[in-house]
PDB file of C-alpha atoms in Angstrom:
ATOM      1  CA  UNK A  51     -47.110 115.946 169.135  1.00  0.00           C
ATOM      2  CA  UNK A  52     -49.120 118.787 169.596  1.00  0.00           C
ATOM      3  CA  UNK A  53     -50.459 121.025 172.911  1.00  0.00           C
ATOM      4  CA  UNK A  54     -52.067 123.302 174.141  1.00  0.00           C
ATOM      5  CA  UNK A  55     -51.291 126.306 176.097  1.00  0.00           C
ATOM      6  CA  UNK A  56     -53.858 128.206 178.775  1.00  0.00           C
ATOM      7  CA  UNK A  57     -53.786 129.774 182.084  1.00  0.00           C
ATOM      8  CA  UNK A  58     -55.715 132.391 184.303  1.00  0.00           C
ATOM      9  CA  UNK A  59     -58.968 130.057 183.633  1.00  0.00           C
ATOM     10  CA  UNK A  60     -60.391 132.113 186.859  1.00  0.00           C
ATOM     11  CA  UNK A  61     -63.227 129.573 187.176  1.00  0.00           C
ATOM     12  CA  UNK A  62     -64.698 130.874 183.704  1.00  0.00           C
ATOM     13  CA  UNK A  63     -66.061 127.434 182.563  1.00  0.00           C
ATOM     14  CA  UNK A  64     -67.604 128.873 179.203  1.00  0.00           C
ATOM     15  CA  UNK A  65     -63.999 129.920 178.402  1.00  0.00           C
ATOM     16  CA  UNK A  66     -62.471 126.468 179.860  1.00  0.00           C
ATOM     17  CA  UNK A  67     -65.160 124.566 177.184  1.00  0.00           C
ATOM     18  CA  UNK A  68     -64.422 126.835 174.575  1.00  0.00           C
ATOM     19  CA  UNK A  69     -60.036 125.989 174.978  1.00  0.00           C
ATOM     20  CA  UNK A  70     -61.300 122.266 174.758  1.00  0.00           C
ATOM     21  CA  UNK A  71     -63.327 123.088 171.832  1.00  0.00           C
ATOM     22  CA  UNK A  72     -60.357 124.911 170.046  1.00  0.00           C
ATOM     23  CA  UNK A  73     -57.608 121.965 171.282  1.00  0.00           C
ATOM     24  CA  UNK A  74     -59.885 119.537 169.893  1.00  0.00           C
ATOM     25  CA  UNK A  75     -59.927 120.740 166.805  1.00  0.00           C
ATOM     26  CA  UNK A  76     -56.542 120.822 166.469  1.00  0.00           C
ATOM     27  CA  UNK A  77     -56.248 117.606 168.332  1.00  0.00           C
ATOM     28  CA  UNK A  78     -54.040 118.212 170.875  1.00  0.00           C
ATOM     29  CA  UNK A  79     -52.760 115.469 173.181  1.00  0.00           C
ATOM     30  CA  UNK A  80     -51.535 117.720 176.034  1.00  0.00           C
ATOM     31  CA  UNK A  81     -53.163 120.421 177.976  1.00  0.00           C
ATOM     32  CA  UNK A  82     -50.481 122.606 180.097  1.00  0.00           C
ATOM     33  CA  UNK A  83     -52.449 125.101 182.614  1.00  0.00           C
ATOM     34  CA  UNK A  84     -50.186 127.627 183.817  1.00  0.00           C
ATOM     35  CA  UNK A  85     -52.186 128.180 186.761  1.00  0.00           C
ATOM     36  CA  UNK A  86     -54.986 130.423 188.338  1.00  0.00           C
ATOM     37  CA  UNK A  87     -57.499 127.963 187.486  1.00  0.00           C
ATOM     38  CA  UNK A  88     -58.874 129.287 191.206  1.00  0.00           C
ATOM     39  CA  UNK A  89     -61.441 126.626 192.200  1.00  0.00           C
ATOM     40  CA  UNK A  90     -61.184 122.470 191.863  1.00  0.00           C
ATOM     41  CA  UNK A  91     -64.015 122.301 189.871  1.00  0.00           C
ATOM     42  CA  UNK A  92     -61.873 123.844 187.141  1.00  0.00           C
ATOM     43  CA  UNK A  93     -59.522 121.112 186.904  1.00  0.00           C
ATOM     44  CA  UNK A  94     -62.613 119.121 187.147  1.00  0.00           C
ATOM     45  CA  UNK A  95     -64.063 120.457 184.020  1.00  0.00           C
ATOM     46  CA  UNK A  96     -60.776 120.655 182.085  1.00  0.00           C
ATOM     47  CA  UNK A  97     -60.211 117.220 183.055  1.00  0.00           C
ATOM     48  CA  UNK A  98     -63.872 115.758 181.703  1.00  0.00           C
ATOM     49  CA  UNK A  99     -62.115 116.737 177.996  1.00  0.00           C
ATOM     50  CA  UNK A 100     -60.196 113.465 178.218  1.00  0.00           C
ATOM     51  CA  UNK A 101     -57.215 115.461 177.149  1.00  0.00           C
ATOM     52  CA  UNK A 102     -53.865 114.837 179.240  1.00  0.00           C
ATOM     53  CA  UNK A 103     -53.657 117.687 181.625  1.00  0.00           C
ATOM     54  CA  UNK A 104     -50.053 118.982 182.602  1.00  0.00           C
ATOM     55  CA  UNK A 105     -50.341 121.833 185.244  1.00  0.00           C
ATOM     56  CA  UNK A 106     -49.431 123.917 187.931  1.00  0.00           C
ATOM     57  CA  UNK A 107     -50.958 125.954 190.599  1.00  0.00           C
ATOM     58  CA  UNK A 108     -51.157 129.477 190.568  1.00  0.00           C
ATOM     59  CA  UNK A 109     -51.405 132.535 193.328  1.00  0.00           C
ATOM     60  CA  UNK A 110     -55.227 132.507 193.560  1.00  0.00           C
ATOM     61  CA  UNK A 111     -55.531 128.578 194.517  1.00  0.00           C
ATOM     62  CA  UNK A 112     -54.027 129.525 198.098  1.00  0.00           C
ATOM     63  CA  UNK A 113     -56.353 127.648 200.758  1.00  0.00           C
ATOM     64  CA  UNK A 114     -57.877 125.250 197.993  1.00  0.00           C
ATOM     65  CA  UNK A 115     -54.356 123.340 197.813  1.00  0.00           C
ATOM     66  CA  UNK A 116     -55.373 120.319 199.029  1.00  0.00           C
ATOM     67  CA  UNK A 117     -59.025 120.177 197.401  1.00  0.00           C
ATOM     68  CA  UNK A 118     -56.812 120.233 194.185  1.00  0.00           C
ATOM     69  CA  UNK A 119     -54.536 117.362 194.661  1.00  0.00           C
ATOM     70  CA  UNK A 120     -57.778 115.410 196.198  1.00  0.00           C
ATOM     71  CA  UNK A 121     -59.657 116.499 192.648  1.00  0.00           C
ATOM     72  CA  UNK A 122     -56.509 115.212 190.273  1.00  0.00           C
ATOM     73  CA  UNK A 123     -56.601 111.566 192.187  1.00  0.00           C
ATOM     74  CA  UNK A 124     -59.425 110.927 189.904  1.00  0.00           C
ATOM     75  CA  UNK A 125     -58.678 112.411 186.458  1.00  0.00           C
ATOM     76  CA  UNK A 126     -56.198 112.723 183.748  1.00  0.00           C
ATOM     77  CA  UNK A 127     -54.366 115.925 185.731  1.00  0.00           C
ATOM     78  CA  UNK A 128     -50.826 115.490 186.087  1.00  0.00           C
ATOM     79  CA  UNK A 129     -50.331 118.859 189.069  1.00  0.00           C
ATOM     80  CA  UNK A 130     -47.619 120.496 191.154  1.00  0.00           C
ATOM     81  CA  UNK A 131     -47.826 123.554 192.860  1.00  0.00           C
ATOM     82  CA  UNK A 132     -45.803 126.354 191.208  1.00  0.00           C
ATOM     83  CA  UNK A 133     -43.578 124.608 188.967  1.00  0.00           C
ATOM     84  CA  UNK A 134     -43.100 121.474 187.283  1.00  0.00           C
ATOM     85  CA  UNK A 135     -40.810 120.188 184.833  1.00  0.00           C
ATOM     86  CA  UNK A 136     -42.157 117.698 181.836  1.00  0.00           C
ATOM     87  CA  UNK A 137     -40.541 115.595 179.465  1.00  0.00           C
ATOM     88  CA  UNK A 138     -42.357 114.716 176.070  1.00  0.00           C
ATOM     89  CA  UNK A 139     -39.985 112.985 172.986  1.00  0.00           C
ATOM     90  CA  UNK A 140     -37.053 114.617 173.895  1.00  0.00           C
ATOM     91  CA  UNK A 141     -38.524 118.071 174.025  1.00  0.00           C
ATOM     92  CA  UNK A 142     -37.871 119.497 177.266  1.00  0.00           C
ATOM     93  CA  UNK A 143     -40.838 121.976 179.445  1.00  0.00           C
ATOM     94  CA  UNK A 144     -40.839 123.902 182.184  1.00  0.00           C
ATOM     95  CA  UNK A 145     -43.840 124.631 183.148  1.00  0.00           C
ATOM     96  CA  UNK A 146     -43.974 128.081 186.116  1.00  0.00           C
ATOM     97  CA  UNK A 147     -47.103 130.050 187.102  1.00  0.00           C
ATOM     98  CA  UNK A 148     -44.745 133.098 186.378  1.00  0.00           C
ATOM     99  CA  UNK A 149     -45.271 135.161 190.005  1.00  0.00           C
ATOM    100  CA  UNK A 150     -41.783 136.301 189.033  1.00  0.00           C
ATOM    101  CA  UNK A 151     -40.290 137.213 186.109  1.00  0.00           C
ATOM    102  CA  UNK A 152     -36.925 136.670 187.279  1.00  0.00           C
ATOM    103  CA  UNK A 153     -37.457 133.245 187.934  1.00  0.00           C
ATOM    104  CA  UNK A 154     -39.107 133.189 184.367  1.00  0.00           C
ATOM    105  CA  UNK A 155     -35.746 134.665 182.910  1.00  0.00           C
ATOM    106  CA  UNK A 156     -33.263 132.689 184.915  1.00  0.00           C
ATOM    107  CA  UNK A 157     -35.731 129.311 183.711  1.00  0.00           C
ATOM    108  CA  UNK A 158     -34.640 130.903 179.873  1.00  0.00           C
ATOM    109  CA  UNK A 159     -31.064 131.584 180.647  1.00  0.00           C
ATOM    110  CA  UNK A 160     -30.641 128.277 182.284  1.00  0.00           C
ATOM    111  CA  UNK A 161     -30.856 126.882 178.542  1.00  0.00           C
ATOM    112  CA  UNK A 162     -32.291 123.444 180.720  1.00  0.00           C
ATOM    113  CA  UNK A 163     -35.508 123.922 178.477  1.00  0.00           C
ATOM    114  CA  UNK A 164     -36.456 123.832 175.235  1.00  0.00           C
ATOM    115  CA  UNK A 165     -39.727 125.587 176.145  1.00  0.00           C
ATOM    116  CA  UNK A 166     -40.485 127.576 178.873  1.00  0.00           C
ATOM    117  CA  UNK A 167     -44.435 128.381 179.525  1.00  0.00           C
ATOM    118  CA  UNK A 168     -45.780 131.019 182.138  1.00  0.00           C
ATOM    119  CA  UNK A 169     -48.852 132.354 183.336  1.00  0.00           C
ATOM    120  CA  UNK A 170     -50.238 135.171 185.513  1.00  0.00           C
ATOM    121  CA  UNK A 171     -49.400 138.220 183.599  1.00  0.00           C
ATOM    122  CA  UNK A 172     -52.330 138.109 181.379  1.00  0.00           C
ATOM    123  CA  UNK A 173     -50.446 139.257 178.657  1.00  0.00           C
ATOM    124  CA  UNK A 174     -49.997 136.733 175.876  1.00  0.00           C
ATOM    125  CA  UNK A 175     -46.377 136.710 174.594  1.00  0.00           C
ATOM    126  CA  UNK A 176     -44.596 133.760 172.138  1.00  0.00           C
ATOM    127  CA  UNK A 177     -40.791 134.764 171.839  1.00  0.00           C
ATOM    128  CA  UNK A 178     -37.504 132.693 171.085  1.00  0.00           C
ATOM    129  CA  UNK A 179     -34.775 133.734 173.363  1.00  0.00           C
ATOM    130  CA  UNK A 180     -31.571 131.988 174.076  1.00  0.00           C
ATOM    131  CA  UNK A 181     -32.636 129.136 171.379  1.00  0.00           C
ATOM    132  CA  UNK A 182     -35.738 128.616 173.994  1.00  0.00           C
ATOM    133  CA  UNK A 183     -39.258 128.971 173.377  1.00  0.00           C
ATOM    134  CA  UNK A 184     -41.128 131.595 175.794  1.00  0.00           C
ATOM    135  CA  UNK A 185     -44.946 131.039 175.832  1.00  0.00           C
ATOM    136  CA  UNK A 186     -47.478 133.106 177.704  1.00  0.00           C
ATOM    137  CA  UNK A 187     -50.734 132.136 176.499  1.00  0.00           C
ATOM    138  CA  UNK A 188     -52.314 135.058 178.209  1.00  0.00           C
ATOM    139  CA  UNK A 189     -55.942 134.604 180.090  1.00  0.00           C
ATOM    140  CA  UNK A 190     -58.146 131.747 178.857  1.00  0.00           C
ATOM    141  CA  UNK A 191     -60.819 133.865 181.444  1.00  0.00           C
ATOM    142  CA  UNK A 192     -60.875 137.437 179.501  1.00  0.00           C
ATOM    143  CA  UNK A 193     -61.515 138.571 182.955  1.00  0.00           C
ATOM    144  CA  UNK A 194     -58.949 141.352 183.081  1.00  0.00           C
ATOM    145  CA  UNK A 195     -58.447 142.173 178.974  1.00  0.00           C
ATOM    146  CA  UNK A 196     -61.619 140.959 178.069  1.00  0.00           C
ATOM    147  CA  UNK A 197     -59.805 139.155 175.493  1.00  0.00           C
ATOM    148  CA  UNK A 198     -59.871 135.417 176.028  1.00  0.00           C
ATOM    149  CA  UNK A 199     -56.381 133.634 174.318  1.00  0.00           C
ATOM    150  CA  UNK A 200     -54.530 130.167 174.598  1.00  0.00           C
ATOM    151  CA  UNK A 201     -51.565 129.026 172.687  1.00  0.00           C
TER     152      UNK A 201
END
């Protein structure tokens, strides 16, 4: 099975078509968001892809909580707030906006994941660590590297 990896979207929706442009090419059946998506329409767009969605709220969805779980009742968006935890055969995900890296750390050390996948940073980063996979896909937006990156 193969997915793909993006966060920070910050409402950027040339970047969000151009991460459903690059998963579809390398047909991906799963799209985790990390969070900061910002706005519903985000999900909304992400969603129209047909892709499974697997994701998480971030820091910058604050007020918009509940126009995001009103926006996944009608789509292919699987969505908790900060954190979720996802099963797909027999590989084990956590799946954390990554406010803290602590919390990103402990998820590692737990050793209850076989992948781990954060947001927020910005920075891209793919390390193994404790025989789990760490995966920062850095910002899908470019807004604060002016790179744009998914995994």
């Amino acid at each position: 099975m193969k997915i793909g990896i993006l966060s920070d979207t910050h409402d950027n929706v040339w970047a969000i078509d151009k991460a459903i442009e690059v998963f579809r090419k390398y047909k991906v059946e799963y799209i985790f968001h990390a969070g900061d998506w910002v706005a519903p329409f985000s999900l909304v767009r992400l969603a129209r892809s047909g892709i499974n969605i697997v994701g998480v709220l971030g820091n910058n969805e604050c007020e918009k909580r509940l126009m995001f779980k009103k926006a996944r009742e009608h789509s292919n968006v699987e969505l908790e707030e900060q954190f979720m935890e996802k099963e797909l055969e027999g590989v084990k995900i956590a799946l954390y906006h990554g406010t803290s890296l602590k919390l990103v750390e402990a998820l590692v050390k737990s050793k209850l994941y076989n992948i781990v996948i954060y947001g927020h940073t910005h920075k891209p980063e793919i390390r193994k660590a404790e025989d789990v996979l760490v995966v920062n896909p850095g910002e899908a937006s470019g807004v604060l590297t002016g790179k744009r990156t998914v995994a």
